[in-house]
Coordinates of C-alpha atoms and ligand atoms in Angstrom, one line a residue:
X239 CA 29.7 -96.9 -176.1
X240 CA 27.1 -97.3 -173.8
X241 CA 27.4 -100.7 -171.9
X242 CA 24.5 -103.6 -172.5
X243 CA 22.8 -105.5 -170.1
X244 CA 22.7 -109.5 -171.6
X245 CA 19.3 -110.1 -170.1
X246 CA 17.9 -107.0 -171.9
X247 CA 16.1 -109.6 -174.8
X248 CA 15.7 -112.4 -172.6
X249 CA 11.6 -112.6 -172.2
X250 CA 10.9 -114.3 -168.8
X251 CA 8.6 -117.0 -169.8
X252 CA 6.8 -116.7 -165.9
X253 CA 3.5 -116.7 -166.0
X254 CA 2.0 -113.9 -164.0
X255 CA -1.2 -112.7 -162.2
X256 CA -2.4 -109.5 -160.1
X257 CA -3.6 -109.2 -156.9
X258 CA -7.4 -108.1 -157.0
X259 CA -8.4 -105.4 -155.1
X260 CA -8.0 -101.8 -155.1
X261 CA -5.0 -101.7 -153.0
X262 CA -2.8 -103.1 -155.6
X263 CA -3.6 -101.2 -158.9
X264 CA -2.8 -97.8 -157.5
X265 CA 0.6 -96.4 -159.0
X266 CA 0.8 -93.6 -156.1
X267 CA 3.2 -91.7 -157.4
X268 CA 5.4 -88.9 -155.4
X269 CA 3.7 -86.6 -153.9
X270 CA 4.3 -83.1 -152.3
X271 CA 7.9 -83.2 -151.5
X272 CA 9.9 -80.9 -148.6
X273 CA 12.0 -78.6 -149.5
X274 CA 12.9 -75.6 -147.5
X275 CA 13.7 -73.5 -151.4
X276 CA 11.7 -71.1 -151.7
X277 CA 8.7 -71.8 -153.3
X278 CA 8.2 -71.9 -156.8
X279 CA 7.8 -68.8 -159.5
X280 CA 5.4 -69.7 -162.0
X281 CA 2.9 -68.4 -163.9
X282 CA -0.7 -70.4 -164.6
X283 CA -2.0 -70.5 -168.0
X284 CA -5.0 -72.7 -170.1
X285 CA -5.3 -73.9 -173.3
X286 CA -8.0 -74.8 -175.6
X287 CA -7.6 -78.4 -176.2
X288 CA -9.8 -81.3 -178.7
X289 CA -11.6 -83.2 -176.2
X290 CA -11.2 -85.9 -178.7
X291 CA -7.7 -85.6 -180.7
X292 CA -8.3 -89.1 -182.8
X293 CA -12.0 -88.6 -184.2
X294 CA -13.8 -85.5 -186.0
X295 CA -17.4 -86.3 -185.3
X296 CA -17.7 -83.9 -182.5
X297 CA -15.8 -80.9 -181.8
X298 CA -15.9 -80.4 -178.0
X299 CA -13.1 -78.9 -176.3
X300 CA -11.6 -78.2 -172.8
X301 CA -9.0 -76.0 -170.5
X302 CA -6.3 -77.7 -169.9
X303 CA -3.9 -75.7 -167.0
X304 CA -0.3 -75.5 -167.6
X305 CA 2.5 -73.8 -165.7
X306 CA 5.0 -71.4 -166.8
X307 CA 8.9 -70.4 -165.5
X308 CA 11.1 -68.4 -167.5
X309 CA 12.8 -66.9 -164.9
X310 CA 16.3 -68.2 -166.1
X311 CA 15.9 -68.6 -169.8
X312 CA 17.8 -66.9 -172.1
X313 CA 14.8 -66.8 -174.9
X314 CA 16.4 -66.7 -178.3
X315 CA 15.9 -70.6 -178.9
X316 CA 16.9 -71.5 -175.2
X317 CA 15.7 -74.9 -174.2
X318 CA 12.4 -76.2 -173.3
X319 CA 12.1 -78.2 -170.0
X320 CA 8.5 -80.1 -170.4
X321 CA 6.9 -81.5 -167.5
X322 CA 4.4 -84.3 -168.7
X323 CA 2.2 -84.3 -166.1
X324 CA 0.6 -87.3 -164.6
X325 CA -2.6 -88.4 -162.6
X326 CA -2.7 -85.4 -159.8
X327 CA -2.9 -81.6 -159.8
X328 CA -0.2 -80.2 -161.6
X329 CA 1.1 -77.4 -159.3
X330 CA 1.9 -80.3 -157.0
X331 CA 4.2 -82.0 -158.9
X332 CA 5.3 -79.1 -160.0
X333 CA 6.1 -77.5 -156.5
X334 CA 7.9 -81.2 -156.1
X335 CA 10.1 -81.7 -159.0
X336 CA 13.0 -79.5 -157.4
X337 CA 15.5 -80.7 -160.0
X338 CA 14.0 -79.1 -163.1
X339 CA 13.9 -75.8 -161.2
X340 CA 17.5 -76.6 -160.0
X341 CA 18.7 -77.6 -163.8
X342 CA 16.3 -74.5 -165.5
X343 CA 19.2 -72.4 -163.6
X344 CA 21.7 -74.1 -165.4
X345 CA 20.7 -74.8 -168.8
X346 CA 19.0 -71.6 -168.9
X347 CA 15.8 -73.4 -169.9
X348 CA 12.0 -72.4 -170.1
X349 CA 10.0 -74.8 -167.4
X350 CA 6.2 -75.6 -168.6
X351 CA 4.3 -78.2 -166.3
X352 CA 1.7 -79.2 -168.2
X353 CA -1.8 -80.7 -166.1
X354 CA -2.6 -84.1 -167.8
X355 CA -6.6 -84.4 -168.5
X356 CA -8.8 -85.7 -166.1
X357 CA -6.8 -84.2 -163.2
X358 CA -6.6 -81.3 -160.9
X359 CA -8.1 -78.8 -163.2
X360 CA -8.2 -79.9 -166.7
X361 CA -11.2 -81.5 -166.0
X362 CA -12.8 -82.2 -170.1
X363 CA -16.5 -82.1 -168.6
X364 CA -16.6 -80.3 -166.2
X365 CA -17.7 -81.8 -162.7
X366 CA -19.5 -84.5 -164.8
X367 CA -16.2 -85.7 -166.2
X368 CA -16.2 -88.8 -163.6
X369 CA -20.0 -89.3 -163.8
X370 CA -19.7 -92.3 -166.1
X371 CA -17.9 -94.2 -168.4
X372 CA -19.0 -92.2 -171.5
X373 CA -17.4 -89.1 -169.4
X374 CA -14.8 -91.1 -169.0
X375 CA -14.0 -92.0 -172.6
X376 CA -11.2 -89.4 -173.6
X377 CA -9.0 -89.9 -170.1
X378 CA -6.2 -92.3 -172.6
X379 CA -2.2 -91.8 -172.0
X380 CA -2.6 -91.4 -176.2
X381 CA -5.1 -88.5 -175.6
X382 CA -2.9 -87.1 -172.6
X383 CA 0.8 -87.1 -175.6
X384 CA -1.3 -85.6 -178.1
X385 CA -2.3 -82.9 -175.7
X386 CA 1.1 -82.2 -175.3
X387 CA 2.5 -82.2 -178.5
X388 CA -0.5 -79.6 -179.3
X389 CA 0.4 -77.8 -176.2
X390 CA 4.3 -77.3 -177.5
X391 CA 3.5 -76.4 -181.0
X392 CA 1.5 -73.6 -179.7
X393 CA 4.0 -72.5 -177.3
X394 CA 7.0 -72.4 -179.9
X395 CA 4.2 -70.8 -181.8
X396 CA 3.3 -67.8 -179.4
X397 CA 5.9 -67.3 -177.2
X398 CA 8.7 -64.6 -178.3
X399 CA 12.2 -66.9 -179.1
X400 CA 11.0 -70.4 -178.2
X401 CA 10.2 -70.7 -182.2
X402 CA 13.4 -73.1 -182.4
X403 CA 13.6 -74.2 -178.9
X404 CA 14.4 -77.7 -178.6
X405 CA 12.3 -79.2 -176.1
X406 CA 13.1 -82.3 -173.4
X407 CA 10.5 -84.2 -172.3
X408 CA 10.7 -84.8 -168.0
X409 CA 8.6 -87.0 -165.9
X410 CA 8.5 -89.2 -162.8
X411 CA 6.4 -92.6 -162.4
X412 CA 3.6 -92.4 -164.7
X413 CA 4.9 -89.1 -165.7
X414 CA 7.7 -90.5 -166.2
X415 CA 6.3 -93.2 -169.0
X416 CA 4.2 -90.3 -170.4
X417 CA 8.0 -88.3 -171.0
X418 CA 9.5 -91.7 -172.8
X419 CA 6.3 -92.7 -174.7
X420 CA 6.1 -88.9 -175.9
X421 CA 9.7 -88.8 -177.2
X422 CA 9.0 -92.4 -178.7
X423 CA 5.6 -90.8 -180.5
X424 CA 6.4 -87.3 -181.3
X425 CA 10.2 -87.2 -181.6
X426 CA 10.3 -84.5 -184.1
X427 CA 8.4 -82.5 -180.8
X428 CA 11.1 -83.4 -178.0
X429 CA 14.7 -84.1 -178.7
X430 CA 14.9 -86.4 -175.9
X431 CA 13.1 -87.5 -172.5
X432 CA 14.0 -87.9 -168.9
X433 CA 12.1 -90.8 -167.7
X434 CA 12.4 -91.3 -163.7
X435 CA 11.0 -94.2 -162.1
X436 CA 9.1 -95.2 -165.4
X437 CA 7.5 -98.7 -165.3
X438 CA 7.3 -99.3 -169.0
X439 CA 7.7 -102.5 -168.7
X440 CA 5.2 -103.4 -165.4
X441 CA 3.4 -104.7 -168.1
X442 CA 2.0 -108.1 -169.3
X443 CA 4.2 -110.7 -168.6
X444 CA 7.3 -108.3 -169.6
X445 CA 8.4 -108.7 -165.7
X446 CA 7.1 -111.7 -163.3
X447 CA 4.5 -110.2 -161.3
X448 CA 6.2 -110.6 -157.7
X449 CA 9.3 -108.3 -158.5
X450 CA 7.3 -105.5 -156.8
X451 CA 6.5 -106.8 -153.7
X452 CA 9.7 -108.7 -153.5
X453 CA 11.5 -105.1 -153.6
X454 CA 9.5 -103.7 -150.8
X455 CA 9.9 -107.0 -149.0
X456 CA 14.2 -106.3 -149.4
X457 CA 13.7 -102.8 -148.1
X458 CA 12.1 -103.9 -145.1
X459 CA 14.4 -106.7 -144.5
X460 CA 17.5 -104.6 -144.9
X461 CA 16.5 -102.3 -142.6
X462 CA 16.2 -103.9 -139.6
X463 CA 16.3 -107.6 -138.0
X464 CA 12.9 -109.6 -137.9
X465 CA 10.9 -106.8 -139.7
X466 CA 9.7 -108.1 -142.7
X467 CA 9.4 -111.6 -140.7
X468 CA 7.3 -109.5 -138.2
X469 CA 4.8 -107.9 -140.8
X470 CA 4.3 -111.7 -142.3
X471 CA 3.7 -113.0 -139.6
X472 CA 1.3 -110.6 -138.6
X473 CA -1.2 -111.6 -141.3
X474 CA -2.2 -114.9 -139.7
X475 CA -2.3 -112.9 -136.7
X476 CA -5.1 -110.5 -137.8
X477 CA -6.4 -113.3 -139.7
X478 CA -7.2 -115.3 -136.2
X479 CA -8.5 -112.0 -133.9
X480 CA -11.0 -110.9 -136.6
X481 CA -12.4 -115.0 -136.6
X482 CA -14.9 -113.4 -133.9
X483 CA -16.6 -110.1 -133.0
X484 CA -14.4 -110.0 -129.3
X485 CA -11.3 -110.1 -131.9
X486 CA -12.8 -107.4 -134.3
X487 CA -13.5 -105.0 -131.7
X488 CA -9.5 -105.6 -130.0
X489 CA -8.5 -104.7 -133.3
X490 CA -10.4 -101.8 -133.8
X491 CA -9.5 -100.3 -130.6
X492 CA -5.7 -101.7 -131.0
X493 CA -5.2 -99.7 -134.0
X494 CA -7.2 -96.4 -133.4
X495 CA -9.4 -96.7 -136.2
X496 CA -11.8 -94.3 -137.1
X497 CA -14.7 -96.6 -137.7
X498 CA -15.2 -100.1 -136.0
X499 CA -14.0 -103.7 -138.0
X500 CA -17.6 -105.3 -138.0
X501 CA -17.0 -108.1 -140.5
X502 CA -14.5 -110.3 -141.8
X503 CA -14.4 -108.4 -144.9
X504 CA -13.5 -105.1 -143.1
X505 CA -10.6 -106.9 -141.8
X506 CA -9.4 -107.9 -145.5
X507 CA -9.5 -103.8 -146.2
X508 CA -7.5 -103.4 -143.0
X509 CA -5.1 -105.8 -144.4
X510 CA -4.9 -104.0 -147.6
X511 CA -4.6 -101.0 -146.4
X512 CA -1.2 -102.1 -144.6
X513 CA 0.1 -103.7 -147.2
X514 CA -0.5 -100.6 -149.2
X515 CA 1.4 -98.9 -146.2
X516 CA 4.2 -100.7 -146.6
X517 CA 4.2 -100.5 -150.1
X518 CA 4.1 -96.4 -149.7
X519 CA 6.5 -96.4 -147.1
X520 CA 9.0 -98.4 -149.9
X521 CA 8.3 -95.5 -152.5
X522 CA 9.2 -92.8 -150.1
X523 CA 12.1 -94.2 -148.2
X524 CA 13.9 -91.3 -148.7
X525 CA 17.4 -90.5 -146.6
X526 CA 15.9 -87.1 -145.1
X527 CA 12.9 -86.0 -144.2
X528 CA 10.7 -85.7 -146.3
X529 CA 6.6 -84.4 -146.5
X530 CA 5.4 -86.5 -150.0
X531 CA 2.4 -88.7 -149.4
X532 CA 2.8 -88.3 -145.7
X533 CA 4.8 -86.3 -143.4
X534 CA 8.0 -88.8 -143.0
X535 CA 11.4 -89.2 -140.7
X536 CA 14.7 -89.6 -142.5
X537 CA 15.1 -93.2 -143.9
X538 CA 11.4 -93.8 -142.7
X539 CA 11.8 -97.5 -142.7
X540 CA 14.4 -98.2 -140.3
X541 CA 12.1 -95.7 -137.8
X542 CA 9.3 -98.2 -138.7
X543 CA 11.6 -101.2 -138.4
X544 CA 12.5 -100.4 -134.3
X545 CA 8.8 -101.5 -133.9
X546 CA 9.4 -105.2 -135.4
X547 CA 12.0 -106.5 -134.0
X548 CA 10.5 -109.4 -132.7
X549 CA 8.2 -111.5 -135.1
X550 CA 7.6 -114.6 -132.3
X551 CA 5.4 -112.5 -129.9
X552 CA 2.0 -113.2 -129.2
X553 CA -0.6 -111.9 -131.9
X554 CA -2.0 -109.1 -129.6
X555 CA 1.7 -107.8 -128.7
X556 CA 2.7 -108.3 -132.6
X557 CA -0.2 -106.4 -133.4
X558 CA 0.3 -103.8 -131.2
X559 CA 3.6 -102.8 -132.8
X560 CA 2.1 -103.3 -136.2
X561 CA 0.0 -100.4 -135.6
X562 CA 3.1 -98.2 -133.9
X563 CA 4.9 -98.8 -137.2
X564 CA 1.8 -98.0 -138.9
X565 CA 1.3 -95.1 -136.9
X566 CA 4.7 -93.8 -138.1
X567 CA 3.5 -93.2 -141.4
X568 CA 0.2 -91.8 -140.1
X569 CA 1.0 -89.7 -137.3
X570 CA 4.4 -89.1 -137.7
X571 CA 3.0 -85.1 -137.0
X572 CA 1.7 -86.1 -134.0
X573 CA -2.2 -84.7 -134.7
X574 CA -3.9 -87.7 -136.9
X575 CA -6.9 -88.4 -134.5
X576 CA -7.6 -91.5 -135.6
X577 CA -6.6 -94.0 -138.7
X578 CA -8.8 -94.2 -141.8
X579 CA -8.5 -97.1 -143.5
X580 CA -9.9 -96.0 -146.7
X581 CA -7.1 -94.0 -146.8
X582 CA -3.3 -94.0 -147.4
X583 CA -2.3 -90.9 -149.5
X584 CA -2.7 -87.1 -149.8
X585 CA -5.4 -86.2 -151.6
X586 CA -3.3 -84.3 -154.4
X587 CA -3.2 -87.4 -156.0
X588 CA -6.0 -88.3 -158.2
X589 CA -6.5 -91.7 -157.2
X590 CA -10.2 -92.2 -159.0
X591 CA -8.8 -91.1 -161.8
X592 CA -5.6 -93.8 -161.8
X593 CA -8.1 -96.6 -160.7
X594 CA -10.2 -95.9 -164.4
X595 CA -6.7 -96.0 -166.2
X596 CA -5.7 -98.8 -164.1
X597 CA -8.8 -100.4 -165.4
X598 CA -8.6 -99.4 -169.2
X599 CA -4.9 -99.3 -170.3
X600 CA -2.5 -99.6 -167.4
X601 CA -2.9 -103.0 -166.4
X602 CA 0.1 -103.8 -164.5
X603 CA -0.1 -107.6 -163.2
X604 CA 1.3 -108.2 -159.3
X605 CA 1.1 -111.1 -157.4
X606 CA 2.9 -112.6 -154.2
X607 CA 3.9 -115.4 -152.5
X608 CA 4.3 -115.1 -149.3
X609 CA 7.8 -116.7 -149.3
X610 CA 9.8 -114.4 -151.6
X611 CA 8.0 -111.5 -149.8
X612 CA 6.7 -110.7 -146.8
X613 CA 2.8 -110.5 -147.7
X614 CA 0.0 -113.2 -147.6
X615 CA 0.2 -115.1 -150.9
X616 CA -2.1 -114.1 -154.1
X617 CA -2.3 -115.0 -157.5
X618 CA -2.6 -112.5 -160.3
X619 CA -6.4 -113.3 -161.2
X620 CA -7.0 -111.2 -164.6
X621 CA -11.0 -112.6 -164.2
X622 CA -11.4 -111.3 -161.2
X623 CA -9.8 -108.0 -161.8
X624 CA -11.5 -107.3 -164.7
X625 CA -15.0 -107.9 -162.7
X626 CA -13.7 -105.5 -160.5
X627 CA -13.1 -102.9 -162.6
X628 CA -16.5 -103.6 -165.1
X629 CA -18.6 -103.1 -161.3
X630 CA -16.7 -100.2 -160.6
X631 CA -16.7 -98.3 -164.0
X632 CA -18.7 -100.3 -166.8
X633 CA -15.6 -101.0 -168.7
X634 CA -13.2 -103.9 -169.1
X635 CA -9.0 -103.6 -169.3
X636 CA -7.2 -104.0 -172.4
X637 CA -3.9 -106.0 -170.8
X638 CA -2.3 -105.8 -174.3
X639 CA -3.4 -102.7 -175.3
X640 CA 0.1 -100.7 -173.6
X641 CA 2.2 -103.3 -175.3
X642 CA 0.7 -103.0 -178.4
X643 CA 0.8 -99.1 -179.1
X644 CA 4.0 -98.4 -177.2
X645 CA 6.3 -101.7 -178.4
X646 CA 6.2 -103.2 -174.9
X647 CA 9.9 -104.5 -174.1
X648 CA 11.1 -103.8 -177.7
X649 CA 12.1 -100.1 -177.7
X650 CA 15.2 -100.5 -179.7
X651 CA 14.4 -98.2 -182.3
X652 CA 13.7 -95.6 -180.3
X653 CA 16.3 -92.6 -179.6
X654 CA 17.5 -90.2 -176.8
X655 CA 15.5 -91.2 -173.4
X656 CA 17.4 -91.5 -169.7
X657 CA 15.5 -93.8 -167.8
X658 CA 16.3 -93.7 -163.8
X659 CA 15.9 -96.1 -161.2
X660 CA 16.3 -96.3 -157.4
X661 CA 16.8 -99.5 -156.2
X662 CA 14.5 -99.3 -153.1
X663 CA 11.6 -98.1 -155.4
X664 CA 9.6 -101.1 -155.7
X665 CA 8.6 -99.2 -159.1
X666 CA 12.0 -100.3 -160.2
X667 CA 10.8 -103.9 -161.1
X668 CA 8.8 -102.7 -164.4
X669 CA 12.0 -99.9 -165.0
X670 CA 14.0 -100.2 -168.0
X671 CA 17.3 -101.1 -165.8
X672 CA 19.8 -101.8 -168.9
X673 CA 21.4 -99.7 -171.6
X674 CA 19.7 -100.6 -174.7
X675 CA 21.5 -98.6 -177.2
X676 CA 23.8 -95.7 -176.9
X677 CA 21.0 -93.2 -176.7
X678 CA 18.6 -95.4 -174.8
X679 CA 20.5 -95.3 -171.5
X680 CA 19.5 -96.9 -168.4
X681 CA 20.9 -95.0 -164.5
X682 CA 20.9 -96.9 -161.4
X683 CA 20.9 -95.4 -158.2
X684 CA 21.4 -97.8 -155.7
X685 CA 20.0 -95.9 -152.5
X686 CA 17.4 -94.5 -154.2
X687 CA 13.2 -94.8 -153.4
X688 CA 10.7 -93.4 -155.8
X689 CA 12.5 -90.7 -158.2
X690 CA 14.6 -89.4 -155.9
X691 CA 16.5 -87.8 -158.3
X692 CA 13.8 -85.5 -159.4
X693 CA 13.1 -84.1 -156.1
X694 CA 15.4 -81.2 -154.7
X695 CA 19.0 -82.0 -153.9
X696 CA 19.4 -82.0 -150.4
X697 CA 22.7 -82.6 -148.5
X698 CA 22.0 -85.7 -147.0
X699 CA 21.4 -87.0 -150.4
X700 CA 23.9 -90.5 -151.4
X701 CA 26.7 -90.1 -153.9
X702 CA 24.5 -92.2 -156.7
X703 CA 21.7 -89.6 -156.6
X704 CA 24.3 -86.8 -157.5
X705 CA 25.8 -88.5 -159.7
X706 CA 22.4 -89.6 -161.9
X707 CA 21.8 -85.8 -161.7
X708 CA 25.2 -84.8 -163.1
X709 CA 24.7 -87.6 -165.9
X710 CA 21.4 -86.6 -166.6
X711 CA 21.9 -83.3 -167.1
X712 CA 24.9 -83.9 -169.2
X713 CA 22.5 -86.1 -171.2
X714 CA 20.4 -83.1 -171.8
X715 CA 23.2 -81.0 -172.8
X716 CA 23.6 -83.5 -175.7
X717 CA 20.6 -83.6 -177.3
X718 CA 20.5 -80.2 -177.4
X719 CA 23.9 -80.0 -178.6
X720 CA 23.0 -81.8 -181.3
X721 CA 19.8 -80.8 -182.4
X722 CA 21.7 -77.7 -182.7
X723 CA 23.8 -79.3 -184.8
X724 CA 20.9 -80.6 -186.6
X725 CA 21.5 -84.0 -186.1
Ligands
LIG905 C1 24.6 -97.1 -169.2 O1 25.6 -96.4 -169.9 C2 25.9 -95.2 -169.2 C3 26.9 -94.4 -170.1 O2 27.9 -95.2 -170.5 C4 26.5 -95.6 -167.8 O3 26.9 -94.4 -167.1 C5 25.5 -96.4 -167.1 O4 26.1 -96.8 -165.8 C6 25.1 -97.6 -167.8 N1 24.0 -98.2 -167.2 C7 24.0 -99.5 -166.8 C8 22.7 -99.9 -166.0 O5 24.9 -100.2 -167.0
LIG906 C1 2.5 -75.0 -154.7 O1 3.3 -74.0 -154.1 C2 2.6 -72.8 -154.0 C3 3.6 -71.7 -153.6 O2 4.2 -72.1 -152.3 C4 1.5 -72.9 -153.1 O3 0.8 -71.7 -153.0 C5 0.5 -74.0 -153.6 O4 -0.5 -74.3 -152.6 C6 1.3 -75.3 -153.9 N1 0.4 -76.2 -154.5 C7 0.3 -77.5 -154.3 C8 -0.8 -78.2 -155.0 O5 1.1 -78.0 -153.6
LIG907 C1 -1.0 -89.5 -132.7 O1 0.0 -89.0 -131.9 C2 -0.5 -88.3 -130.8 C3 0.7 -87.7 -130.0 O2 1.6 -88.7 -129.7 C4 -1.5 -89.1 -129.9 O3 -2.0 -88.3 -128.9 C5 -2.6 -89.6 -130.8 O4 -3.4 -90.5 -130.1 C6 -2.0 -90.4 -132.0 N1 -3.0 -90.8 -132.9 C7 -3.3 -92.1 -133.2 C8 -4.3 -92.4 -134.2 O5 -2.7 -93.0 -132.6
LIG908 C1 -12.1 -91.9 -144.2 O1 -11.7 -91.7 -145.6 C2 -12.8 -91.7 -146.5 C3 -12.1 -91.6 -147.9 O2 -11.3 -90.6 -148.0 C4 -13.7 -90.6 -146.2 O3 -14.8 -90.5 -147.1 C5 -14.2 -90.7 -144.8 O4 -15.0 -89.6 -144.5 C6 -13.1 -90.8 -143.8 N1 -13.6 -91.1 -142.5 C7 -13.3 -90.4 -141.4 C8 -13.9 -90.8 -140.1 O5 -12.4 -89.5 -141.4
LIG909 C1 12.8 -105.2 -182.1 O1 12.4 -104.2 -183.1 C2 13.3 -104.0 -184.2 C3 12.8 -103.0 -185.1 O2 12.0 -102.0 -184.5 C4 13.5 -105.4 -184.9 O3 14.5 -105.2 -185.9 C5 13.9 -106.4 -183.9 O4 13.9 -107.7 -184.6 C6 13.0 -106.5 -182.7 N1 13.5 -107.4 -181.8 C7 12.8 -108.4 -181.1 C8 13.5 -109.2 -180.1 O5 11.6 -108.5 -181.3

């Protein structure tokens, strides 16, 4: 009997807001991970998919890529491992998800990575599918399932031995939600889902909106004396040199950026652009190193936290080690030239894309305070958001459109998902962190950042990764045990 959490039905009343600005609504999943394996085995494939799945008035279609191992199955009805991809190109995640590869070994299980649409490849229109909001109109995490449960009927259809395959749904961050939604949707598709750093529940007022920040504000305060005192601080600091055009220019120089500050509002994006920093460096604080949305030291934080050590000094001397503990993100290789502040990510990410859904569906409210965390203090302002995103794309959010379709905190009658969560992975804050039921099962791992667990083990990696692995995979084992069984 699976242990419950007593908070699990407790709805926190709080009322929450966002923080405006394209900094805060990007999900930034894992990206390219290290790994010294060799490089996957796969084979690339495309499939004719229904632009539009849920209407029959037109009857366009598209490629979407998927990705094929079956270097360990058995065929015969061996298991399916199902990547549901998420908002980047799918070889990436797929080249970074070393523990399907590791588990495929083991389970004897076909691996297919499947692209979702609107990214890397599986592009619906072509080159014109970003050109405007009618383009735009079929990227839906509804449209993205039924993709997938088309894609696996065809598979069990044409491939030799998968006929009666029972199939597990796997995915990290938004992935991750994809792989619990899709076993909540389609469960007579996948017997069961493994749903990594999923933040069902960053939704509406399901969590208060400063959890996030608050966790990234813990893992810089943990690692190292007067570093999360040193980046707040540092705010009014920037806030004061970029008052005059003597101050812009210090700033520009002090931090190696690629083009000059010129206005007040060019210091506002280099503020964002740190805290989005920090908030990256949170995700990836991995205990070796690692190459995902930057090229990182082991336990990348602490490296960052040396820097800030002393949050009285004078705002030019703060500043100066803000941008050395910046620079360890950026130039950890040693050859950035200069830092881009419209930038914080690789570029295998499909950030455009995330910032429509972000604008659509996945509006996932975040505010802070300033107090409980270590960044200046905003409100979660739903107005101004929504301006944002009907400037930017010609459509409005739907903030109860998630809760509405995919039951929002209530998933009790839902079966057979694993949800993981590291505790450094500010993610975690809109994680299903309890057991719900016996079958809906919730896996802590303490020291971990953003789905650790689905990246190749690695020997440095803490006891509570291995064992979510072991209990994962011994979770797998069971539903296909018993759909054997024909349970
Ligand atoms: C949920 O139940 C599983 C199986 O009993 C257990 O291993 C796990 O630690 C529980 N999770 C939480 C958050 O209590
Ligand atoms: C994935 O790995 C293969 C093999 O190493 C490599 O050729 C490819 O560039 C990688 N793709 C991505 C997007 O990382
Ligand atoms: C990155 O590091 C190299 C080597 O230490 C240095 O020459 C270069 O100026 C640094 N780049 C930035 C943007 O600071
Ligand atoms: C900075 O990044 C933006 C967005 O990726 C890019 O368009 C621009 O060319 C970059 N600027 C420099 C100087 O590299
Ligand atoms: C959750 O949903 C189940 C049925 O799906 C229902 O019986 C139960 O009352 C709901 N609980 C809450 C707290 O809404």
């Amino acid at each position: 009997m699976a242990k419950l959490c007593r908070w699990c039905w407790l709805l926190l009343a709080s009322v929450c807001f966002i923080l405006s600005g394209s900094a805060f609504n990007s999900i930034h999943v894992s990206r390219r991970s290290y790994s010294s394996v060799d490089a996957p085995a796969y084979r690339t494939y495309y499939f004719t998919q229904q632009i539009d799945h849920f209407g029959f008035d037109q009857d366009l279609t598209f490629q979407q890529r998927y990705l094929v191992s079956d270097s360990h199955w058995a065929g015969d009805g061996g298991p399916m491992l199902f990547y549901t991809g998420n908002e980047g190109d799918i070889a990436w995640f797929c080249n970074n998800t070393g523990f399907m590869w590791e588990v495929a070994e083991e389970l004897k299980a076909i691996l297919v990575f499947a692209e979702h649409r609107y990214y890397g490849e599986s592009l619906p229109f072509g080159d014109q599918s970003y050109s405007d909001s009618k383009h735009l109109n079929y990227l839906t995490s509804e449209q993205a399932l039924a993709d997938f449960a088309v894609l696996i009927r065809h598979l069990k259809g044409s491939i030799p031995g998968a006929q009666d395959s029972p199939v597990i749904a796997i995915g990290g961050s938004y992935g991750g939600m994809l792989a619990a939604w899709f076993r909540m949707k389609y469960p007579d598709i996948v017997v069961g889902a493994l749903a990594a750093s999923a933040p069902i529940w960053q939704f509406e007022q399901i969590v208060p909106c400063n959890t996030f920040y608050g966790i990234v504000t813990n893992d810089f305060r943990k690692s190292g004396p007067g570093c999360a005192e040193s980046i707040l601080t540092s705010w009014e600091a920037i806030n004061r040199l970029s008052s005059t055009d003597k101050g812009l220019f210090w700033l520009s120089t002090a931090f190696h950026l690629c083009s000059p500050l010129k206005t007040k509002e060019d210091a506002r994006v280099l503020k964002a652009w740190l805290s989005e920093t920090w908030v990256n460096l949170a995700m990836v604080d991995y205990p070796y190193a690692a190459d995902f949305l930057q090229p990182l030291p082991a336990w990348p934080i602490q490296v960052v936290c040396k820097y800030l050590q002393d949050p009285g000094l004078p705002d030019m001397e703060l500043l100066k080690q803000i941008f050395q503990a910046a620079n360890v993100y950026y130039n950890f290789s040693g050859d950035t030239q200069c830092l881009n502040i419209s930038q914080t990510a690789t570029e295998n990410l499909g950030d455009l894309g995330w910032s429509y859904q972000a604008c659509t569906e996945m509006v996932m409210p975040m505010c802070t305070d300033g107090v409980n965390d270590m960044f200046e203090p905003q409100r979660w302002d739903f107005e101004a958001y929504s301006e944002d995103c009907f400037k930017q794309w010609g459509v409005r959010p739907r903030p109860s459109w998630i809760t509405s379709i995919y039951g929002g905190k209530n998933i009790s009658s839902h079966s057979n998902i694993l949800f993981s969560n590291g505790d450094l992975d500010p993610w975690s804050s809109g994680g299903v962190s309890c057991n719900i039921s016996d079958t809906l099962v919730a896996v802590k791992i303490p020291e971990g950042a953003h789905h650790l667990d689905l990246r190749y083990s690695n020997a440095r990696d803490p006891p509570s990764v291995q064992r979510a692995r072991r209990l994962e995979v011994q979770y797998m084992k069971d539903w296909i045990g018993k759909s054997r069984a024909g349970h």
